[in-house]
Amino acid sequence: MKKDHGKIDEVHILYNLDDLPGRIGLGHIRWATHGAPTQVNAHPHVDCLNQVAVVQNGIIENYSEIRQELETLGHVFKSKTDTEVFTHLIEEKLKKNLSFTDALRETLNRLEGAFSIATIWVKDPDKIFCAQKECSLTIGLGANAAYVSSDIPTFLPMTKKAVRIESGEAAILSEKGYEIHKIADWSHVSRKPKMIDWVLETAEKEGYPHFMLKEIHDQPSTLRTTIRLQEEYMELMTTFLDRANELYLVACGTSYHACLAASYMFSKMAFLSTHPVFASEFTAQIGRTVTIDSTILALSQSGETTDTLAAVDYARFQAATILGLTNVVGSTLTRVSRVYICPQAGPEIGVAATKTFTAQLSVLAQLALKLAEKRGKLSYQEMKSYREKLKQIPDVVERVIQTQENKVKKIAKKYRDQPYFFFFGRGTGSAIALEGTLKLMETNYLPSMAITTPEVEQGFISDAIQSGAPAIFVCPKDATHKQIVDAIKEIKAKGASIIAVIEEGDEEIKALADDYVEVEEDVPELLCPIQCIVPLQLFAYYMAVVRGLDPDRPRNLTKAVTVR
Ligand code: AGP
């Protein structure tokens, strides 16, 4: 077994990964979920007897209780990963003289979460066993070899013949080919291979024309992951939040918009006073007041944005407590944070942040909920209802994409020649209006502006809006609704074209709007931003496409701003 942390080329130079004996093998590039990116946490993981090896993607939710149980039985764990429980659980079952497939089936049935695995056993050295629950896995069939991978591009240079393994299924690869079974009862599944007509670049985008669209569509799945994050880190972060007298939420760009939405969540659910601050302004605006008693929650998709790290460095120097929320384990932000959480949205390639934004919102909502629970600020029934709604959010987002995408495409076509846009919102909706503006500006180079509706009276209502100008309103049916309706009437009276993101069945706004898209009703106010941003992401994407622009590579922008 050869494994280490670091870049693939560096590990290869150190170990020569080509020089391994045998006819079968497992390889894994780890995107750390549990445990730091170190050699001991790198995959594969093996049991106590070095007989079963496994690689895994995704998260095993109930690993902690299984690990405790197995440690009591004398199993010695080497890593901090959730993965390792898999091998020890099989080992335990093999001890009871189960066949390997029975041990595998029982193990898979015991594991909860969203994951895919591939495993080998020394006593059956010509087979690879694999399985998935809500986590992609595909078999590739070459002339003299079979492959199994979470991503088709890995085997595409060798073969285009592929068979998908569906959620809840296991497969066995051998010289004879492949067999697929249902994990629940091991019944046989018959599925023929298909030819994939993708070139490598399309395969990396999983058939989507752009990474931005793929990543918008990834959101139901990334949100499912965020509601399964490691409980102990969420708990630890909540303990630090509970100790904070006041909390500074520090970030740039999209991450800053997540901070804005979070400020409503923390104060409304948990009664914690928070201050969203642009990282670039942090030292000048807040600097003098930062002390050992201050708590800073820094948000950064990349974990490398210079302004965010500079703010964090300044606060560390004042001995403040630094908490981090970043998508990249091993990034600078993870190294300088007392506690960090990684929302596990997976790599985001499109320059415009999409799935990492909703993943951040989901984690922040969960933290606010946990804090509310700890502080006794919500009743049992309220907590229960929030938890249930949070669980439904991935499906809600999935339905919004399914039902609204074509409508958004048509709206983009209609407004493609408009030279500028205005976005309006209130409460958490104002954070979404800002994020919608940023998405449109960065992918379309169109000047656009976000206004929180009460501010309309402060100047905007002079003749700033011209007849026919597009005005996009974010209209959740919460306490802000009446005020939004009034603002729509006022802006409409100026001759603007009204485009509204409304909740299903909002007849009042439907009657006022020139165009509308619908998100779902009955999503609590503080979770609503997660669904409301989706049509605006799609709008920015389709505007870029109909205007002949490349949404993945906006001019003059980089994914992480690492200069000042
Ligand atoms: C968002 O679409 C932009 N790419 C940009 O504003 C980004 O959010 C900002 O640079 C912050 O990046 P970070 O989250 O990696 O720190």
Coordinates of C-alpha atoms and ligand atoms in Angstrom, one line a residue:
M1 CA 0.0 0.0 0.0
K2 CA 1.4 3.4 -1.0
K3 CA -0.2 6.6 0.2
D4 CA 0.6 10.1 1.3
H5 CA -0.6 13.6 1.3
G6 CA 0.4 16.3 -1.2
K7 CA 0.0 16.8 -4.9
I8 CA -0.4 13.7 -7.0
D9 CA 2.9 14.3 -8.9
E10 CA 4.8 14.8 -5.7
V11 CA 3.5 11.6 -4.2
H12 CA 4.2 9.7 -7.4
I13 CA 7.8 10.9 -7.5
L14 CA 8.3 9.8 -3.9
Y15 CA 6.7 6.4 -4.2
N16 CA 6.5 5.5 -7.9
L17 CA 2.8 4.5 -7.9
D18 CA 3.3 2.6 -11.2
D19 CA 5.4 0.1 -9.4
L20 CA 2.8 -2.1 -7.6
P21 CA 2.4 -5.8 -7.9
G22 CA -0.9 -7.6 -8.7
R23 CA -3.7 -7.6 -11.3
I24 CA -6.2 -5.4 -9.4
G25 CA -5.8 -2.2 -7.5
L26 CA -7.5 0.7 -5.7
G27 CA -6.5 4.4 -6.1
H28 CA -8.0 7.4 -4.5
I29 CA -7.6 11.2 -4.5
R30 CA -8.9 12.4 -1.2
W31 CA -11.1 15.4 -0.7
A32 CA -10.9 15.3 3.1
T33 CA -14.2 15.1 4.9
H34 CA -13.2 13.6 8.3
G35 CA -9.7 14.1 9.6
A36 CA -7.0 16.4 8.3
P37 CA -5.2 15.7 5.0
T38 CA -2.3 13.6 6.3
Q39 CA -0.7 10.4 5.3
V40 CA -2.5 8.4 8.0
N41 CA -5.9 9.7 6.8
A42 CA -5.1 9.1 3.1
H43 CA -6.9 6.1 1.5
P44 CA -6.9 3.1 1.2
H45 CA -7.7 2.1 4.7
V46 CA -7.3 -1.5 6.0
D47 CA -8.6 -3.7 8.8
C48 CA -6.5 -4.9 11.8
L49 CA -5.3 -8.0 9.8
N50 CA -4.4 -6.0 6.6
Q51 CA -6.8 -8.2 4.6
V52 CA -9.5 -5.8 3.6
A53 CA -8.7 -2.5 1.9
V54 CA -11.2 0.2 1.0
V55 CA -11.4 3.6 -0.7
Q56 CA -14.5 5.8 -0.2
N57 CA -16.1 9.0 -1.3
G58 CA -18.8 10.8 0.6
I59 CA -19.8 10.6 4.2
I60 CA -20.6 7.6 6.5
E61 CA -23.0 9.4 8.9
N62 CA -23.1 6.8 11.7
Y63 CA -19.4 6.0 11.7
S64 CA -18.9 7.4 15.2
E65 CA -21.2 4.9 17.0
I66 CA -19.8 2.0 14.9
R67 CA -16.3 3.0 15.7
Q68 CA -17.0 3.1 19.4
E69 CA -18.6 -0.3 19.2
L70 CA -15.7 -1.8 17.3
E71 CA -13.1 -0.3 19.6
T72 CA -14.9 -2.0 22.5
L73 CA -14.4 -5.3 20.6
G74 CA -10.7 -4.6 20.4
H75 CA -10.3 -3.1 16.9
V76 CA -7.5 -0.6 16.6
F77 CA -8.1 2.4 14.4
K78 CA -5.2 4.2 12.7
S79 CA -7.0 7.1 11.1
K80 CA -9.5 9.8 12.0
T81 CA -11.6 9.0 9.0
D82 CA -15.2 7.8 8.8
T83 CA -14.0 5.3 6.1
E84 CA -12.0 3.0 8.4
V85 CA -15.1 1.7 10.1
F86 CA -15.9 -0.1 6.9
T87 CA -12.9 -2.4 6.9
H88 CA -13.1 -3.2 10.6
L89 CA -16.8 -4.0 10.4
I90 CA -16.2 -6.4 7.5
E91 CA -13.3 -8.0 9.5
E92 CA -15.7 -8.5 12.5
K93 CA -18.3 -10.2 10.2
L94 CA -15.6 -12.4 8.6
K95 CA -14.6 -13.5 12.0
K96 CA -18.1 -14.9 12.4
N97 CA -17.5 -17.0 9.3
L98 CA -19.7 -15.1 6.9
S99 CA -18.7 -15.2 3.3
F100 CA -17.2 -12.0 2.0
T101 CA -20.3 -11.0 0.0
D102 CA -22.5 -11.6 3.1
A103 CA -20.1 -9.6 5.2
L104 CA -20.1 -6.8 2.6
R105 CA -23.9 -6.8 2.3
E106 CA -24.4 -6.7 6.1
T107 CA -21.8 -3.9 6.4
L108 CA -23.4 -1.9 3.6
N109 CA -26.8 -2.3 5.2
R110 CA -25.5 -1.0 8.5
L111 CA -23.8 2.1 7.1
E112 CA -25.9 5.3 6.9
G113 CA -25.1 8.3 4.7
A114 CA -24.2 9.2 1.2
F115 CA -21.1 7.4 0.0
S116 CA -19.5 5.2 -2.6
I117 CA -16.9 2.6 -1.9
A118 CA -14.5 0.2 -3.7
T119 CA -13.0 -2.7 -1.7
I120 CA -10.7 -5.7 -2.2
W121 CA -10.0 -8.8 0.0
V122 CA -6.7 -10.7 0.0
K123 CA -8.5 -14.0 -0.1
D124 CA -10.3 -13.3 -3.3
P125 CA -7.6 -11.4 -5.1
D126 CA -9.2 -11.1 -8.6
K127 CA -12.3 -9.2 -7.6
I128 CA -13.2 -5.6 -6.8
F129 CA -16.3 -5.1 -4.8
C130 CA -18.0 -1.7 -4.9
A131 CA -21.3 0.0 -3.9
Q132 CA -23.0 3.3 -3.6
K133 CA -25.7 5.1 -1.7
E134 CA -26.6 8.6 -3.2
C135 CA -23.0 9.1 -4.5
S136 CA -22.1 8.5 -8.1
L137 CA -20.2 5.4 -9.2
T138 CA -19.7 4.0 -12.8
I139 CA -18.1 0.9 -14.2
G140 CA -16.0 1.2 -17.3
L141 CA -15.4 -1.9 -19.5
G142 CA -12.3 -2.1 -21.6
A143 CA -11.1 -4.9 -23.8
N144 CA -8.8 -6.4 -21.2
A145 CA -9.7 -4.5 -18.1
A146 CA -12.6 -3.2 -16.0
Y147 CA -12.6 0.0 -14.0
V148 CA -14.9 1.5 -11.4
S149 CA -14.8 5.2 -10.6
S150 CA -16.9 8.0 -9.1
D151 CA -16.0 10.1 -12.2
I152 CA -16.3 8.9 -15.8
P153 CA -13.3 11.0 -17.0
T154 CA -10.9 8.8 -15.0
F155 CA -11.4 5.8 -17.3
L156 CA -12.5 7.7 -20.5
P157 CA -9.0 7.5 -22.1
M158 CA -9.2 3.7 -21.7
T159 CA -12.9 3.0 -22.6
K160 CA -16.1 4.6 -23.5
K161 CA -18.2 1.5 -22.6
A162 CA -19.8 2.2 -19.2
V163 CA -22.5 0.9 -16.8
R164 CA -23.9 3.1 -14.1
I165 CA -24.3 1.7 -10.6
E166 CA -27.4 3.2 -9.1
S167 CA -28.0 4.3 -5.5
G168 CA -28.6 1.3 -3.2
E169 CA -26.6 -1.1 -5.5
A170 CA -23.4 -3.0 -5.2
A171 CA -21.3 -4.5 -8.0
I172 CA -18.6 -7.1 -8.3
L173 CA -15.9 -6.8 -11.0
S174 CA -13.9 -9.8 -12.1
E175 CA -12.3 -11.3 -15.1
K176 CA -15.7 -12.6 -16.1
G177 CA -17.2 -9.1 -16.2
Y178 CA -19.5 -7.5 -13.7
E179 CA -22.6 -8.4 -11.7
I180 CA -24.8 -5.9 -10.0
H181 CA -27.0 -6.5 -6.9
K182 CA -29.4 -4.6 -4.7
I183 CA -27.7 -4.0 -1.4
A184 CA -30.9 -4.5 0.6
D185 CA -31.6 -8.2 -0.4
W186 CA -28.7 -8.9 -2.8
S187 CA -31.2 -9.6 -5.6
H188 CA -29.6 -9.5 -9.1
V189 CA -29.9 -6.4 -11.3
S190 CA -29.5 -6.7 -15.0
R191 CA -28.1 -3.7 -16.7
K192 CA -26.4 -3.5 -20.1
P193 CA -23.4 -1.2 -20.7
K194 CA -23.9 2.0 -22.8
M195 CA -21.4 3.8 -25.0
I196 CA -20.5 7.3 -23.8
D197 CA -20.1 9.8 -26.6
W198 CA -18.5 12.5 -24.5
V199 CA -15.0 13.8 -25.1
L200 CA -12.9 14.3 -21.9
E201 CA -13.9 17.9 -21.4
T202 CA -17.6 17.2 -21.6
A203 CA -17.2 14.2 -19.3
E204 CA -15.6 16.5 -16.7
K205 CA -18.7 18.6 -16.9
E206 CA -20.8 15.4 -16.7
G207 CA -22.4 16.3 -20.0
Y208 CA -23.3 19.9 -19.1
P209 CA -22.1 22.6 -21.5
H210 CA -20.5 24.6 -18.7
F211 CA -19.2 24.0 -15.2
M212 CA -21.4 26.8 -13.9
L213 CA -24.6 24.9 -15.1
K214 CA -23.2 21.6 -13.7
E215 CA -22.5 23.2 -10.4
I216 CA -26.0 24.8 -10.2
H217 CA -27.4 21.3 -10.8
D218 CA -25.0 19.8 -8.3
Q219 CA -26.8 21.8 -5.5
P220 CA -29.4 19.2 -4.4
S221 CA -26.5 16.8 -3.9
T222 CA -24.1 19.2 -2.2
L223 CA -26.9 20.3 0.1
R224 CA -27.6 16.6 1.0
T225 CA -24.0 16.4 2.0
T226 CA -24.1 19.6 4.1
I227 CA -26.9 18.2 6.2
R228 CA -24.7 15.2 7.1
L229 CA -21.6 17.1 8.3
Q230 CA -19.7 15.8 11.2
E231 CA -21.7 16.5 14.3
E232 CA -18.7 17.0 16.7
Y233 CA -17.3 19.9 14.6
M234 CA -20.7 21.6 14.4
E235 CA -21.0 21.2 18.2
L236 CA -17.6 22.6 18.8
M237 CA -18.2 25.6 16.6
T238 CA -21.5 26.2 18.3
T239 CA -19.8 26.2 21.7
F240 CA -17.4 28.9 20.5
L241 CA -20.4 30.9 19.0
D242 CA -22.2 30.6 22.3
R243 CA -19.3 32.1 24.1
A244 CA -19.2 35.1 21.8
N245 CA -20.6 38.3 23.0
E246 CA -20.8 39.5 19.5
L247 CA -19.7 37.9 16.3
Y248 CA -18.0 39.4 13.3
L249 CA -18.8 37.7 10.0
V250 CA -15.9 38.4 7.7
A251 CA -15.6 37.7 3.9
C252 CA -15.5 38.9 0.3
G253 CA -17.9 38.7 -2.6
T254 CA -20.4 35.8 -2.5
S255 CA -19.1 34.6 0.9
Y256 CA -19.9 38.1 2.2
H257 CA -23.5 37.7 0.9
A258 CA -23.7 34.4 2.9
C259 CA -22.5 36.4 5.9
L260 CA -25.3 38.9 5.4
A261 CA -28.0 36.2 5.2
A262 CA -26.4 34.5 8.3
S263 CA -26.7 37.7 10.3
Y264 CA -30.5 37.4 10.1
M265 CA -30.3 33.7 11.0
F266 CA -28.1 34.2 14.1
S267 CA -30.1 37.1 15.5
K268 CA -33.6 35.8 14.7
M269 CA -33.0 32.2 15.8
A270 CA -30.3 32.3 18.4
F271 CA -30.4 35.9 19.6
L272 CA -26.7 36.4 18.8
S273 CA -25.7 39.8 17.6
T274 CA -23.5 39.6 14.5
H275 CA -21.7 42.1 12.3
P276 CA -21.1 41.2 8.7
V277 CA -18.0 43.1 7.6
F278 CA -16.3 43.2 4.2
A279 CA -12.9 41.6 4.8
S280 CA -11.2 44.5 3.0
E281 CA -12.7 47.0 5.4
F282 CA -12.3 44.9 8.6
T283 CA -9.2 46.5 10.0
A284 CA -10.2 50.1 9.2
Q285 CA -13.8 49.6 10.3
I286 CA -13.5 47.3 13.3
G287 CA -9.8 47.0 14.0
R288 CA -9.5 49.2 17.1
T289 CA -12.3 47.3 18.9
V290 CA -11.0 43.8 18.3
T291 CA -9.6 42.2 21.5
I292 CA -9.1 38.8 23.1
D293 CA -12.8 38.8 23.7
S294 CA -13.8 39.1 20.0
T295 CA -14.9 36.2 17.9
I296 CA -14.5 36.2 14.1
L297 CA -16.2 33.8 11.8
A298 CA -14.4 34.0 8.4
L299 CA -16.1 32.6 5.3
S300 CA -14.2 31.8 2.2
Q301 CA -14.9 29.2 -0.5
S302 CA -11.2 29.0 -1.4
G303 CA -9.8 29.6 2.1
E304 CA -7.1 31.7 0.3
T305 CA -8.7 35.1 -0.4
T306 CA -6.0 37.7 0.5
D307 CA -8.3 40.2 2.1
T308 CA -10.1 37.6 4.2
L309 CA -6.7 36.2 5.4
A310 CA -5.4 39.7 6.1
A311 CA -8.5 40.4 8.3
V312 CA -8.0 37.1 10.1
D313 CA -4.3 37.7 10.6
Y314 CA -5.0 41.1 12.1
A315 CA -7.6 39.6 14.5
R316 CA -5.3 36.7 15.5
F317 CA -2.7 39.3 16.4
Q318 CA -5.2 40.8 18.8
A319 CA -5.7 37.3 20.2
A320 CA -9.3 37.1 19.0
T321 CA -10.9 33.7 18.4
I322 CA -10.9 32.7 14.8
L323 CA -13.5 30.4 13.4
G324 CA -13.5 29.4 9.7
L325 CA -16.0 28.1 7.1
T326 CA -14.2 27.1 3.9
N327 CA -14.7 24.6 1.2
V328 CA -11.1 23.7 0.9
V329 CA -9.6 21.5 3.7
G330 CA -5.9 22.2 4.0
S331 CA -6.3 25.9 2.8
T332 CA -4.7 28.7 4.8
L333 CA -8.0 29.5 6.5
T334 CA -8.2 26.0 7.9
R335 CA -4.7 26.3 9.3
V336 CA -5.3 29.6 11.1
S337 CA -8.8 28.8 12.5
R338 CA -9.3 27.6 16.0
V339 CA -12.2 25.5 14.6
Y340 CA -13.2 25.2 11.0
I341 CA -16.0 23.6 9.1
C342 CA -15.9 22.4 5.5
P343 CA -19.3 22.3 3.8
Q344 CA -18.0 19.5 1.5
A345 CA -19.5 21.0 -1.7
G346 CA -16.7 19.4 -3.7
P347 CA -14.4 21.3 -6.1
E348 CA -16.1 24.3 -7.7
I349 CA -14.5 25.1 -11.1
G350 CA -16.8 27.8 -12.5
V351 CA -15.5 31.2 -11.4
A352 CA -18.9 32.3 -10.3
A353 CA -19.6 30.7 -6.9
T354 CA -22.9 28.8 -6.9
K355 CA -23.0 25.5 -5.1
T356 CA -20.5 26.7 -2.5
F357 CA -22.9 29.6 -1.6
T358 CA -25.9 27.5 -0.9
A359 CA -23.6 25.0 1.0
Q360 CA -22.4 27.9 3.1
L361 CA -26.0 29.0 3.8
S362 CA -27.0 25.5 4.8
V363 CA -24.1 25.2 7.3
L364 CA -24.8 28.6 8.7
A365 CA -28.5 27.9 9.2
Q366 CA -27.6 24.6 11.0
L367 CA -25.2 26.5 13.3
A368 CA -27.8 29.1 14.0
L369 CA -30.3 26.3 14.8
K370 CA -27.8 24.5 17.1
L371 CA -27.0 27.7 18.9
A372 CA -30.7 28.4 19.3
E373 CA -31.1 25.0 20.8
K374 CA -28.2 25.4 23.2
R375 CA -29.5 28.8 24.3
G376 CA -33.1 27.5 24.7
K377 CA -34.4 30.1 22.2
L378 CA -36.7 27.9 20.2
S379 CA -39.4 25.6 21.4
Y380 CA -39.2 21.8 20.9
Q381 CA -41.8 22.1 18.2
E382 CA -40.0 24.9 16.4
M383 CA -36.7 23.0 16.5
K384 CA -38.4 19.9 15.1
S385 CA -40.1 21.8 12.3
Y386 CA -36.9 23.6 11.3
R387 CA -35.0 20.3 11.3
E388 CA -37.6 18.7 9.1
K389 CA -37.6 21.6 6.7
L390 CA -33.8 21.6 6.5
K391 CA -33.8 18.0 5.6
Q392 CA -36.3 18.8 2.8
I393 CA -34.2 21.7 1.3
P394 CA -32.2 19.5 -1.1
D395 CA -35.4 18.2 -2.6
V396 CA -36.9 21.6 -2.7
V397 CA -33.9 23.0 -4.6
E398 CA -34.1 20.0 -7.0
R399 CA -37.7 20.7 -7.8
V400 CA -37.0 24.4 -8.3
I401 CA -34.4 23.6 -10.8
Q402 CA -36.6 21.0 -12.6
T403 CA -39.7 23.2 -12.8
Q404 CA -38.2 26.7 -13.3
E405 CA -35.1 26.2 -15.5
N406 CA -37.0 26.6 -18.8
K407 CA -38.9 29.5 -17.6
V408 CA -35.7 31.3 -16.6
K409 CA -34.2 30.5 -20.0
K410 CA -37.1 32.2 -21.7
I411 CA -36.9 35.3 -19.4
A412 CA -33.1 35.5 -20.2
K413 CA -33.9 35.5 -23.9
K414 CA -36.5 38.2 -23.5
Y415 CA -34.2 40.6 -21.5
R416 CA -30.9 39.7 -23.3
D417 CA -30.4 43.2 -24.8
Q418 CA -31.1 45.2 -21.6
P419 CA -28.0 47.2 -20.7
Y420 CA -28.5 47.2 -16.9
F421 CA -30.6 45.6 -14.2
F422 CA -31.9 46.5 -10.7
F423 CA -32.4 43.8 -8.0
F424 CA -34.6 44.4 -5.0
G425 CA -35.1 42.5 -1.7
R426 CA -35.6 42.9 2.0
G427 CA -34.4 41.0 5.0
T428 CA -32.5 37.9 3.9
G429 CA -33.9 38.7 0.4
S430 CA -31.6 41.7 0.3
A431 CA -28.6 39.3 0.6
I432 CA -30.1 37.3 -2.2
A433 CA -30.6 40.4 -4.3
L434 CA -27.0 41.3 -3.8
E435 CA -25.8 37.8 -4.8
G436 CA -28.1 37.8 -7.9
T437 CA -26.5 41.1 -8.9
L438 CA -23.0 39.8 -8.4
K439 CA -23.8 36.6 -10.5
L440 CA -25.1 38.7 -13.3
M441 CA -22.3 41.3 -13.3
E442 CA -19.5 38.8 -13.2
T443 CA -20.8 36.5 -15.9
N444 CA -22.3 39.2 -18.2
Y445 CA -20.3 42.4 -17.6
L446 CA -23.6 44.2 -17.2
P447 CA -23.9 47.0 -14.6
S448 CA -26.5 46.1 -12.1
M449 CA -27.4 47.3 -8.6
A450 CA -29.1 45.7 -5.6
I451 CA -31.3 47.8 -3.4
T452 CA -33.0 46.9 -0.1
T453 CA -36.6 48.1 -0.7
P454 CA -37.0 50.6 2.2
E455 CA -33.9 52.4 0.7
V456 CA -35.8 53.0 -2.5
E457 CA -37.3 56.1 -0.9
Q458 CA -33.8 57.5 -0.1
G459 CA -33.0 58.6 -3.6
F460 CA -33.7 55.8 -6.0
I461 CA -37.4 56.9 -6.3
S462 CA -36.2 60.1 -8.0
D463 CA -36.1 59.4 -11.7
A464 CA -33.2 56.9 -11.4
I465 CA -35.3 54.1 -13.0
Q466 CA -36.2 54.6 -16.7
S467 CA -39.3 53.2 -18.4
G468 CA -38.8 49.5 -19.4
A469 CA -35.7 49.0 -17.2
P470 CA -35.7 45.5 -15.7
A471 CA -36.3 45.3 -12.0
I472 CA -35.9 41.9 -10.3
F473 CA -37.6 41.4 -7.0
V474 CA -36.9 38.6 -4.5
C475 CA -40.3 38.1 -2.8
P476 CA -40.5 35.4 -0.1
K477 CA -43.9 35.3 1.6
D478 CA -42.6 36.3 5.0
A479 CA -42.9 39.4 7.1
T480 CA -41.3 41.5 4.3
H481 CA -44.0 40.6 1.7
K482 CA -46.3 43.5 2.1
Q483 CA -43.5 46.0 1.9
I484 CA -42.1 44.3 -1.2
V485 CA -45.6 44.5 -2.8
D486 CA -45.7 48.2 -2.1
A487 CA -42.2 48.7 -3.6
I488 CA -43.1 46.7 -6.7
K489 CA -46.2 49.0 -7.2
E490 CA -44.0 52.0 -6.8
I491 CA -41.3 50.9 -9.2
K492 CA -43.9 49.6 -11.7
A493 CA -45.5 53.0 -11.7
K494 CA -42.2 54.4 -13.0
G495 CA -42.6 52.1 -16.0
A496 CA -40.1 49.4 -15.0
S497 CA -40.5 45.8 -16.2
I498 CA -41.0 43.7 -13.1
I499 CA -39.4 40.2 -12.9
A500 CA -40.3 38.5 -9.6
V501 CA -39.0 35.4 -7.7
I502 CA -42.2 34.5 -5.8
E503 CA -43.5 31.6 -3.7
E504 CA -45.9 29.3 -5.5
G505 CA -49.4 30.7 -5.7
D506 CA -48.5 34.3 -4.8
E507 CA -51.4 35.7 -6.9
E508 CA -50.9 39.2 -5.7
I509 CA -47.4 39.5 -7.2
K510 CA -48.2 37.4 -10.2
A511 CA -50.8 40.1 -11.1
L512 CA -48.2 42.8 -10.8
A513 CA -45.2 41.1 -12.5
D514 CA -44.3 41.1 -16.2
D515 CA -42.5 37.8 -15.6
Y516 CA -42.1 35.6 -12.6
V517 CA -40.5 32.3 -11.5
E518 CA -41.8 30.3 -8.6
V519 CA -40.0 28.8 -5.6
E520 CA -41.7 26.6 -3.1
E521 CA -44.1 27.8 -0.4
D522 CA -43.8 26.7 3.3
V523 CA -40.0 27.1 3.4
P524 CA -39.2 29.0 6.6
E525 CA -37.9 32.5 6.2
L526 CA -34.4 31.7 7.3
L527 CA -34.0 28.8 4.9
C528 CA -35.7 30.5 2.0
P529 CA -32.5 32.2 0.7
I530 CA -31.2 28.7 -0.2
Q531 CA -34.0 28.2 -2.8
C532 CA -34.4 31.9 -3.8
I533 CA -30.9 32.3 -5.2
V534 CA -31.3 29.3 -7.6
P535 CA -33.4 31.1 -10.3
L536 CA -31.0 34.1 -10.1
Q537 CA -28.0 31.8 -10.6
L538 CA -29.8 30.2 -13.6
F539 CA -30.7 33.7 -14.9
A540 CA -27.1 34.9 -14.9
Y541 CA -26.0 31.6 -16.6
Y542 CA -28.6 31.7 -19.4
M543 CA -28.1 35.5 -19.9
A544 CA -24.4 34.8 -20.5
V545 CA -25.3 31.9 -22.9
V546 CA -27.8 33.8 -25.0
R547 CA -25.4 36.7 -25.1
G548 CA -22.6 34.5 -26.5
L549 CA -20.4 34.8 -23.4
D550 CA -18.5 32.0 -21.6
P551 CA -19.9 31.9 -18.0
D552 CA -17.1 29.7 -16.8
R553 CA -14.3 32.1 -17.7
P554 CA -15.5 35.7 -17.1
R555 CA -12.9 38.2 -18.4
N556 CA -10.5 39.7 -15.8
L557 CA -11.7 37.5 -12.9
T558 CA -10.0 34.6 -11.1
K559 CA -11.6 32.1 -8.8
A560 CA -9.7 33.3 -5.7
V561 CA -8.5 36.8 -5.4
T562 CA -5.0 36.4 -4.0
V563 CA -3.7 39.9 -4.6
R564 CA -4.6 43.2 -2.9
Ligands
AGP1 C1 -18.2 34.9 -6.6 O1 -18.9 34.4 -7.6 C2 -16.9 35.5 -7.0 N1 -16.1 34.5 -7.7 C3 -16.1 36.2 -5.8 O2 -16.9 37.3 -5.5 C4 -15.8 35.3 -4.6 O3 -17.0 35.1 -3.9 C5 -14.9 36.1 -3.7 O4 -13.7 36.4 -4.3 C6 -14.6 35.4 -2.4 O5 -13.9 34.2 -2.6 P1 -13.7 33.2 -1.4 O6 -15.1 32.8 -1.0 O7 -12.9 32.1 -2.0 O8 -13.0 33.9 -0.3

